[in-house]
mmCIF file of N, CA and C in Angstrom:
data_model
loop_
_atom_site.group_PDB
_atom_site.id
_atom_site.type_symbol
_atom_site.label_atom_id
_atom_site.label_comp_id
_atom_site.label_asym_id
_atom_site.label_seq_id
_atom_site.Cartn_x
_atom_site.Cartn_y
_atom_site.Cartn_z
ATOM 1 N N MET A 14 28.485 73.047 35.058
ATOM 2 C CA MET A 14 29.575 73.964 35.190
ATOM 3 C C MET A 14 29.696 74.487 36.611
ATOM 4 N N PHE A 15 28.578 74.671 37.293
ATOM 5 C CA PHE A 15 28.618 75.213 38.643
ATOM 6 C C PHE A 15 28.301 74.147 39.692
ATOM 7 N N ALA A 16 28.569 72.902 39.374
ATOM 8 C CA ALA A 16 28.290 71.820 40.313
ATOM 9 C C ALA A 16 29.258 71.893 41.493
ATOM 10 N N LEU A 17 28.744 71.583 42.678
ATOM 11 C CA LEU A 17 29.585 71.546 43.870
ATOM 12 C C LEU A 17 30.296 70.201 43.933
ATOM 13 N N SER A 18 31.581 70.239 44.150
ATOM 14 C CA SER A 18 32.365 69.006 44.206
ATOM 15 C C SER A 18 33.077 68.897 45.548
ATOM 16 N N ASP A 19 33.137 67.701 46.076
ATOM 17 C CA ASP A 19 33.890 67.436 47.300
ATOM 18 C C ASP A 19 35.282 66.974 46.884
ATOM 19 N N PHE A 20 36.223 67.899 46.860
ATOM 20 C CA PHE A 20 37.568 67.582 46.389
ATOM 21 C C PHE A 20 38.293 66.619 47.320
ATOM 22 N N ARG A 21 37.948 66.616 48.600
ATOM 23 C CA ARG A 21 38.563 65.656 49.527
ATOM 24 C C ARG A 21 38.166 64.233 49.160
ATOM 25 N N GLU A 22 36.902 64.038 48.833
ATOM 26 C CA GLU A 22 36.444 62.706 48.445
ATOM 27 C C GLU A 22 37.107 62.264 47.145
ATOM 28 N N MET A 23 37.226 63.179 46.194
ATOM 29 C CA MET A 23 37.865 62.830 44.921
ATOM 30 C C MET A 23 39.325 62.434 45.151
ATOM 31 N N GLN A 24 40.043 63.131 46.049
ATOM 32 C CA GLN A 24 41.430 62.789 46.347
ATOM 33 C C GLN A 24 41.502 61.440 47.056
ATOM 34 N N ALA A 25 40.579 61.182 47.961
ATOM 35 C CA ALA A 25 40.565 59.903 48.665
ATOM 36 C C ALA A 25 40.366 58.745 47.695
ATOM 37 N N ARG A 26 39.521 58.932 46.697
ATOM 38 C CA ARG A 26 39.329 57.890 45.686
ATOM 39 C C ARG A 26 40.588 57.693 44.853
ATOM 40 N N ALA A 27 41.276 58.782 44.542
ATOM 41 C CA ALA A 27 42.505 58.704 43.738
ATOM 42 C C ALA A 27 43.624 58.021 44.517
ATOM 43 N N ASP A 28 43.602 58.142 45.861
ATOM 44 C CA ASP A 28 44.642 57.560 46.706
ATOM 45 C C ASP A 28 44.178 56.267 47.361
ATOM 46 N N ASP A 29 43.393 55.466 46.688
ATOM 47 C CA ASP A 29 42.867 54.230 47.263
ATOM 48 C C ASP A 29 43.978 53.204 47.399
ATOM 49 N N TRP A 30 44.408 52.989 48.628
ATOM 50 C CA TRP A 30 45.496 52.040 48.907
ATOM 51 C C TRP A 30 44.948 50.701 49.407
ATOM 52 N N SER A 31 43.627 50.507 49.355
ATOM 53 C CA SER A 31 43.025 49.306 49.925
ATOM 54 C C SER A 31 43.429 48.022 49.205
ATOM 55 N N SER A 32 43.927 48.118 47.979
ATOM 56 C CA SER A 32 44.309 46.915 47.246
ATOM 57 C C SER A 32 45.755 46.500 47.520
ATOM 58 N N LEU A 33 46.498 47.277 48.307
ATOM 59 C CA LEU A 33 47.912 46.964 48.563
ATOM 60 C C LEU A 33 48.128 45.819 49.540
ATOM 61 N N PRO A 34 47.414 45.768 50.668
ATOM 62 C CA PRO A 34 47.718 44.705 51.630
ATOM 63 C C PRO A 34 46.996 43.400 51.314
ATOM 64 N N GLN A 35 47.562 42.330 51.842
ATOM 65 C CA GLN A 35 46.912 41.021 51.785
ATOM 66 C C GLN A 35 47.018 40.394 53.164
ATOM 67 N N TYR A 36 46.098 39.506 53.487
ATOM 68 C CA TYR A 36 46.099 38.850 54.790
ATOM 69 C C TYR A 36 47.336 37.982 54.953
ATOM 70 N N ASP A 37 47.939 38.049 56.120
ATOM 71 C CA ASP A 37 49.070 37.193 56.476
ATOM 72 C C ASP A 37 48.758 36.580 57.833
ATOM 73 N N PRO A 38 48.797 35.252 57.973
ATOM 74 C CA PRO A 38 48.389 34.615 59.232
ATOM 75 C C PRO A 38 49.284 34.960 60.416
ATOM 76 N N LEU A 39 50.539 35.326 60.182
ATOM 77 C CA LEU A 39 51.456 35.675 61.268
ATOM 78 C C LEU A 39 51.434 37.168 61.576
ATOM 79 N N LEU A 40 51.436 37.997 60.540
ATOM 80 C CA LEU A 40 51.586 39.441 60.710
ATOM 81 C C LEU A 40 50.272 40.211 60.713
ATOM 82 N N GLY A 41 49.201 39.590 60.271
ATOM 83 C CA GLY A 41 47.920 40.278 60.139
ATOM 84 C C GLY A 41 47.700 40.755 58.719
ATOM 85 N N TRP A 42 48.688 41.452 58.161
ATOM 86 C CA TRP A 42 48.650 41.875 56.764
ATOM 87 C C TRP A 42 50.071 42.137 56.313
ATOM 88 N N ALA A 43 50.245 42.125 55.012
ATOM 89 C CA ALA A 43 51.547 42.404 54.392
ATOM 90 C C ALA A 43 51.282 43.006 53.023
ATOM 91 N N LEU A 44 52.264 43.683 52.472
ATOM 92 C CA LEU A 44 52.113 44.209 51.120
ATOM 93 C C LEU A 44 52.095 43.062 50.120
ATOM 94 N N LYS A 45 51.259 43.185 49.108
ATOM 95 C CA LYS A 45 51.208 42.173 48.061
ATOM 96 C C LYS A 45 52.496 42.215 47.243
ATOM 97 N N PRO A 46 52.996 41.067 46.834
ATOM 98 C CA PRO A 46 54.166 41.065 45.954
ATOM 99 C C PRO A 46 53.798 41.479 44.532
ATOM 100 N N PHE A 47 54.761 42.048 43.847
ATOM 101 C CA PHE A 47 54.681 42.407 42.422
ATOM 102 C C PHE A 47 53.569 43.398 42.094
ATOM 103 N N LEU A 48 53.340 44.381 42.980
ATOM 104 C CA LEU A 48 52.448 45.481 42.656
ATOM 105 C C LEU A 48 53.202 46.442 41.749
ATOM 106 N N ALA A 49 52.526 47.004 40.792
ATOM 107 C CA ALA A 49 53.176 47.944 39.874
ATOM 108 C C ALA A 49 52.275 49.149 39.662
ATOM 109 N N SER A 50 52.774 50.310 40.017
ATOM 110 C CA SER A 50 52.071 51.562 39.774
ATOM 111 C C SER A 50 53.124 52.662 39.677
ATOM 112 N N PRO A 51 52.766 53.806 39.171
ATOM 113 C CA PRO A 51 53.751 54.887 39.064
ATOM 114 C C PRO A 51 54.264 55.312 40.440
ATOM 115 N N GLY A 52 55.514 55.003 40.727
ATOM 116 C CA GLY A 52 56.129 55.429 41.977
ATOM 117 C C GLY A 52 56.005 54.479 43.136
ATOM 118 N N PHE A 53 55.139 53.474 43.065
ATOM 119 C CA PHE A 53 54.995 52.502 44.160
ATOM 120 C C PHE A 53 54.981 51.102 43.574
ATOM 121 N N ASN A 54 56.088 50.373 43.779
ATOM 122 C CA ASN A 54 56.228 49.027 43.228
ATOM 123 C C ASN A 54 56.761 48.098 44.307
ATOM 124 N N THR A 55 56.300 46.865 44.267
ATOM 125 C CA THR A 55 56.816 45.872 45.211
ATOM 126 C C THR A 55 57.450 44.712 44.448
ATOM 127 N N LEU A 56 58.311 44.018 45.174
ATOM 128 C CA LEU A 56 59.031 42.870 44.637
ATOM 129 C C LEU A 56 58.475 41.612 45.290
ATOM 130 N N GLU A 57 59.170 40.497 45.125
ATOM 131 C CA GLU A 57 58.727 39.292 45.824
ATOM 132 C C GLU A 57 58.735 39.553 47.331
ATOM 133 N N TYR A 58 57.938 38.812 48.054
ATOM 134 C CA TYR A 58 57.750 38.937 49.503
ATOM 135 C C TYR A 58 57.107 40.273 49.901
ATOM 136 N N GLY A 59 56.648 41.068 48.956
ATOM 137 C CA GLY A 59 56.053 42.357 49.267
ATOM 138 C C GLY A 59 57.067 43.439 49.607
ATOM 139 N N LEU A 60 58.324 43.236 49.277
ATOM 140 C CA LEU A 60 59.353 44.248 49.531
ATOM 141 C C LEU A 60 59.118 45.452 48.636
ATOM 142 N N ARG A 61 59.331 46.636 49.158
ATOM 143 C CA ARG A 61 59.192 47.869 48.368
ATOM 144 C C ARG A 61 60.429 48.045 47.496
ATOM 145 N N ALA A 62 60.222 48.353 46.241
ATOM 146 C CA ALA A 62 61.330 48.594 45.318
ATOM 147 C C ALA A 62 62.028 49.902 45.674
ATOM 148 N N ASN A 63 63.313 49.992 45.382
ATOM 149 C CA ASN A 63 64.079 51.215 45.644
ATOM 150 C C ASN A 63 64.296 52.040 44.386
ATOM 151 N N GLY A 64 63.617 51.709 43.325
ATOM 152 C CA GLY A 64 63.740 52.422 42.064
ATOM 153 C C GLY A 64 63.441 51.481 40.918
ATOM 154 N N THR A 65 63.504 52.000 39.709
ATOM 155 C CA THR A 65 63.128 51.208 38.547
ATOM 156 C C THR A 65 64.108 50.088 38.241
ATOM 157 N N ASP A 66 65.373 50.221 38.646
ATOM 158 C CA ASP A 66 66.352 49.175 38.367
ATOM 159 C C ASP A 66 66.335 48.068 39.414
ATOM 160 N N ASN A 67 65.549 48.220 40.462
ATOM 161 C CA ASN A 67 65.428 47.227 41.522
ATOM 162 C C ASN A 67 64.278 46.283 41.155
ATOM 163 N N THR A 68 64.610 45.074 40.681
ATOM 164 C CA THR A 68 63.584 44.171 40.169
ATOM 165 C C THR A 68 63.382 42.914 40.998
ATOM 166 N N HIS A 69 64.244 42.665 41.992
ATOM 167 C CA HIS A 69 64.102 41.475 42.828
ATOM 168 C C HIS A 69 64.798 41.688 44.169
ATOM 169 N N ALA A 70 64.455 40.854 45.145
ATOM 170 C CA ALA A 70 65.127 40.903 46.444
ATOM 171 C C ALA A 70 66.583 40.489 46.254
ATOM 172 N N ARG A 71 67.476 41.173 46.984
ATOM 173 C CA ARG A 71 68.904 40.903 46.819
ATOM 174 C C ARG A 71 69.526 40.424 48.121
ATOM 175 N N THR A 72 70.550 39.611 48.002
ATOM 176 C CA THR A 72 71.254 39.098 49.169
ATOM 177 C C THR A 72 72.499 39.934 49.436
ATOM 178 N N GLY A 73 73.085 39.744 50.628
ATOM 179 C CA GLY A 73 74.340 40.399 50.957
ATOM 180 C C GLY A 73 74.217 41.858 51.299
ATOM 181 N N GLY A 74 73.089 42.268 51.795
ATOM 182 C CA GLY A 74 72.905 43.679 52.100
ATOM 183 C C GLY A 74 72.200 43.893 53.421
ATOM 184 N N VAL A 75 71.362 44.913 53.460
ATOM 185 C CA VAL A 75 70.666 45.348 54.664
ATOM 186 C C VAL A 75 69.175 45.077 54.491
ATOM 187 N N LEU A 76 68.517 44.676 55.581
ATOM 188 C CA LEU A 76 67.069 44.528 55.588
ATOM 189 C C LEU A 76 66.489 45.639 56.439
ATOM 190 N N ALA A 77 65.711 46.517 55.849
ATOM 191 C CA ALA A 77 65.052 47.609 56.570
ATOM 192 C C ALA A 77 63.630 47.177 56.892
ATOM 193 N N VAL A 78 63.266 47.180 58.180
ATOM 194 C CA VAL A 78 61.910 46.833 58.603
ATOM 195 C C VAL A 78 61.337 47.991 59.396
ATOM 196 N N GLY A 79 60.034 48.098 59.418
ATOM 197 C CA GLY A 79 59.383 49.161 60.169
ATOM 198 C C GLY A 79 57.986 49.419 59.665
ATOM 199 N N SER A 80 57.510 50.620 59.931
ATOM 200 C CA SER A 80 56.139 50.986 59.571
ATOM 201 C C SER A 80 56.135 51.888 58.344
ATOM 202 N N SER A 81 55.173 52.801 58.293
ATOM 203 C CA SER A 81 54.990 53.631 57.096
ATOM 204 C C SER A 81 56.196 54.515 56.799
ATOM 205 N N PHE A 82 56.943 54.919 57.817
ATOM 206 C CA PHE A 82 58.133 55.737 57.570
ATOM 207 C C PHE A 82 59.168 54.935 56.787
ATOM 208 N N THR A 83 59.343 53.670 57.141
ATOM 209 C CA THR A 83 60.270 52.806 56.412
ATOM 210 C C THR A 83 59.706 52.460 55.039
ATOM 211 N N ALA A 84 58.441 52.109 54.984
ATOM 212 C CA ALA A 84 57.823 51.745 53.709
ATOM 213 C C ALA A 84 57.857 52.900 52.723
ATOM 214 N N GLY A 85 57.810 54.116 53.235
ATOM 215 C CA GLY A 85 57.863 55.274 52.362
ATOM 216 C C GLY A 85 56.494 55.726 51.908
ATOM 217 N N SER A 86 55.573 55.830 52.850
ATOM 218 C CA SER A 86 54.239 56.312 52.496
ATOM 219 C C SER A 86 54.328 57.698 51.891
ATOM 220 N N GLU A 87 53.624 57.889 50.786
ATOM 221 C CA GLU A 87 53.496 59.166 50.081
ATOM 222 C C GLU A 87 54.779 59.646 49.399
ATOM 223 N N VAL A 88 55.750 58.750 49.203
ATOM 224 C CA VAL A 88 56.928 59.104 48.404
ATOM 225 C C VAL A 88 57.157 58.033 47.354
ATOM 226 N N LYS A 89 57.896 58.370 46.328
ATOM 227 C CA LYS A 89 58.202 57.422 45.262
ATOM 228 C C LYS A 89 59.237 56.409 45.738
ATOM 229 N N ASP A 90 59.350 55.309 45.002
ATOM 230 C CA ASP A 90 60.267 54.229 45.367
ATOM 231 C C ASP A 90 61.671 54.738 45.680
ATOM 232 N N GLU A 91 62.208 55.572 44.810
ATOM 233 C CA GLU A 91 63.591 56.032 44.966
ATOM 234 C C GLU A 91 63.750 57.125 46.018
ATOM 235 N N GLU A 92 62.645 57.557 46.658
ATOM 236 C CA GLU A 92 62.704 58.606 47.673
ATOM 237 C C GLU A 92 62.600 58.074 49.100
ATOM 238 N N THR A 93 62.421 56.776 49.299
ATOM 239 C CA THR A 93 62.341 56.228 50.650
ATOM 240 C C THR A 93 63.707 56.320 51.312
ATOM 241 N N TRP A 94 63.725 56.292 52.650
ATOM 242 C CA TRP A 94 65.031 56.366 53.314
ATOM 243 C C TRP A 94 65.853 55.109 53.027
ATOM 244 N N ALA A 95 65.193 53.987 52.798
ATOM 245 C CA ALA A 95 65.922 52.760 52.463
ATOM 246 C C ALA A 95 66.629 52.905 51.112
ATOM 247 N N ALA A 96 65.993 53.571 50.161
ATOM 248 C CA ALA A 96 66.624 53.810 48.858
ATOM 249 C C ALA A 96 67.811 54.760 49.000
ATOM 250 N N HIS A 97 67.660 55.793 49.836
ATOM 251 C CA HIS A 97 68.774 56.714 50.077
ATOM 252 C C HIS A 97 69.936 55.989 50.759
ATOM 253 N N LEU A 98 69.624 55.123 51.727
ATOM 254 C CA LEU A 98 70.666 54.347 52.409
ATOM 255 C C LEU A 98 71.409 53.452 51.425
ATOM 256 N N GLU A 99 70.684 52.844 50.517
ATOM 257 C CA GLU A 99 71.306 51.987 49.503
ATOM 258 C C GLU A 99 72.310 52.774 48.657
ATOM 259 N N ARG A 100 71.927 53.964 48.258
ATOM 260 C CA ARG A 100 72.845 54.792 47.464
ATOM 261 C C ARG A 100 74.065 55.222 48.282
ATOM 262 N N LEU A 101 73.858 55.553 49.554
ATOM 263 C CA LEU A 101 74.971 55.976 50.406
ATOM 264 C C LEU A 101 75.962 54.840 50.678
ATOM 265 N N LEU A 102 75.428 53.645 50.937
ATOM 266 C CA LEU A 102 76.277 52.502 51.263
ATOM 267 C C LEU A 102 76.878 51.828 50.036
ATOM 268 N N GLY A 103 76.182 51.935 48.911
ATOM 269 C CA GLY A 103 76.610 51.196 47.728
ATOM 270 C C GLY A 103 76.384 49.707 47.883
ATOM 271 N N ARG A 104 75.452 49.336 48.766
ATOM 272 C CA ARG A 104 75.098 47.932 49.014
ATOM 273 C C ARG A 104 73.587 47.798 48.906
ATOM 274 N N PRO A 105 73.109 46.608 48.622
ATOM 275 C CA PRO A 105 71.654 46.414 48.517
ATOM 276 C C PRO A 105 70.943 46.649 49.847
ATOM 277 N N VAL A 106 69.801 47.298 49.793
ATOM 278 C CA VAL A 106 68.924 47.475 50.950
ATOM 279 C C VAL A 106 67.541 47.001 50.537
ATOM 280 N N ASN A 107 67.050 45.965 51.200
ATOM 281 C CA ASN A 107 65.707 45.450 50.948
ATOM 282 C C ASN A 107 64.750 46.134 51.915
ATOM 283 N N ASN A 108 63.745 46.804 51.381
ATOM 284 C CA ASN A 108 62.800 47.574 52.172
ATOM 285 C C ASN A 108 61.576 46.724 52.482
ATOM 286 N N ALA A 109 61.497 46.235 53.734
ATOM 287 C CA ALA A 109 60.376 45.408 54.164
ATOM 288 C C ALA A 109 59.412 46.172 55.058
ATOM 289 N N GLY A 110 59.413 47.494 54.976
ATOM 290 C CA GLY A 110 58.497 48.291 55.773
ATOM 291 C C GLY A 110 57.059 48.149 55.293
ATOM 292 N N VAL A 111 56.123 48.180 56.241
ATOM 293 C CA VAL A 111 54.691 48.092 55.925
ATOM 294 C C VAL A 111 53.968 49.104 56.798
ATOM 295 N N GLY A 112 53.173 49.954 56.180
ATOM 296 C CA GLY A 112 52.437 50.970 56.918
ATOM 297 C C GLY A 112 51.541 50.383 57.982
ATOM 298 N N GLY A 113 51.568 50.975 59.168
ATOM 299 C CA GLY A 113 50.719 50.533 60.263
ATOM 300 C C GLY A 113 51.347 49.480 61.156
ATOM 301 N N TYR A 114 52.516 48.998 60.822
ATOM 302 C CA TYR A 114 53.159 47.983 61.656
ATOM 303 C C TYR A 114 53.636 48.580 62.972
ATOM 304 N N ALA A 115 53.525 47.796 64.025
ATOM 305 C CA ALA A 115 54.107 48.134 65.320
ATOM 306 C C ALA A 115 55.406 47.355 65.460
ATOM 307 N N ALA A 116 56.112 47.544 66.551
ATOM 308 C CA ALA A 116 57.416 46.906 66.742
ATOM 309 C C ALA A 116 57.331 45.380 66.643
ATOM 310 N N ASP A 117 56.286 44.779 67.207
ATOM 311 C CA ASP A 117 56.165 43.326 67.174
ATOM 312 C C ASP A 117 56.031 42.795 65.744
ATOM 313 N N GLN A 118 55.249 43.476 64.928
ATOM 314 C CA GLN A 118 55.084 43.031 63.546
ATOM 315 C C GLN A 118 56.378 43.230 62.741
ATOM 316 N N ALA A 119 57.077 44.329 62.965
ATOM 317 C CA ALA A 119 58.333 44.575 62.267
ATOM 318 C C ALA A 119 59.365 43.520 62.621
ATOM 319 N N ILE A 120 59.430 43.135 63.899
ATOM 320 C CA ILE A 120 60.380 42.107 64.332
ATOM 321 C C ILE A 120 60.013 40.760 63.730
ATOM 322 N N LEU A 121 58.738 40.396 63.758
ATOM 323 C CA LEU A 121 58.299 39.141 63.146
ATOM 324 C C LEU A 121 58.549 39.148 61.638
ATOM 325 N N ASN A 122 58.368 40.288 61.004
ATOM 326 C CA ASN A 122 58.600 40.407 59.567
ATOM 327 C C ASN A 122 60.068 40.181 59.237
ATOM 328 N N ALA A 123 60.948 40.673 60.087
ATOM 329 C CA ALA A 123 62.401 40.480 59.863
ATOM 330 C C ALA A 123 62.731 39.009 59.948
#
């Protein structure tokens, strides 16, 4: 009952993102395709989903590339700026952001 707990360590274990990336020979790493978890889901090619109704990559729209801000670190699928842009434009937006990417990786990813 009076045990000392390290709440930071417990939160770090709960937020284990180490299973998300996979090695990519060109980019260094990329998000794994078809990841499914509450609020963070990917589609083919490791694209981030823009909500529950987004089930595959779509043509005829916008490709968003970048780092963690584009990928939407710490927000749900429908809260990323790419998801908001999709709703504003009424056109598909494929979110290809990956946390930790620099400009060179984002350009190569595009």
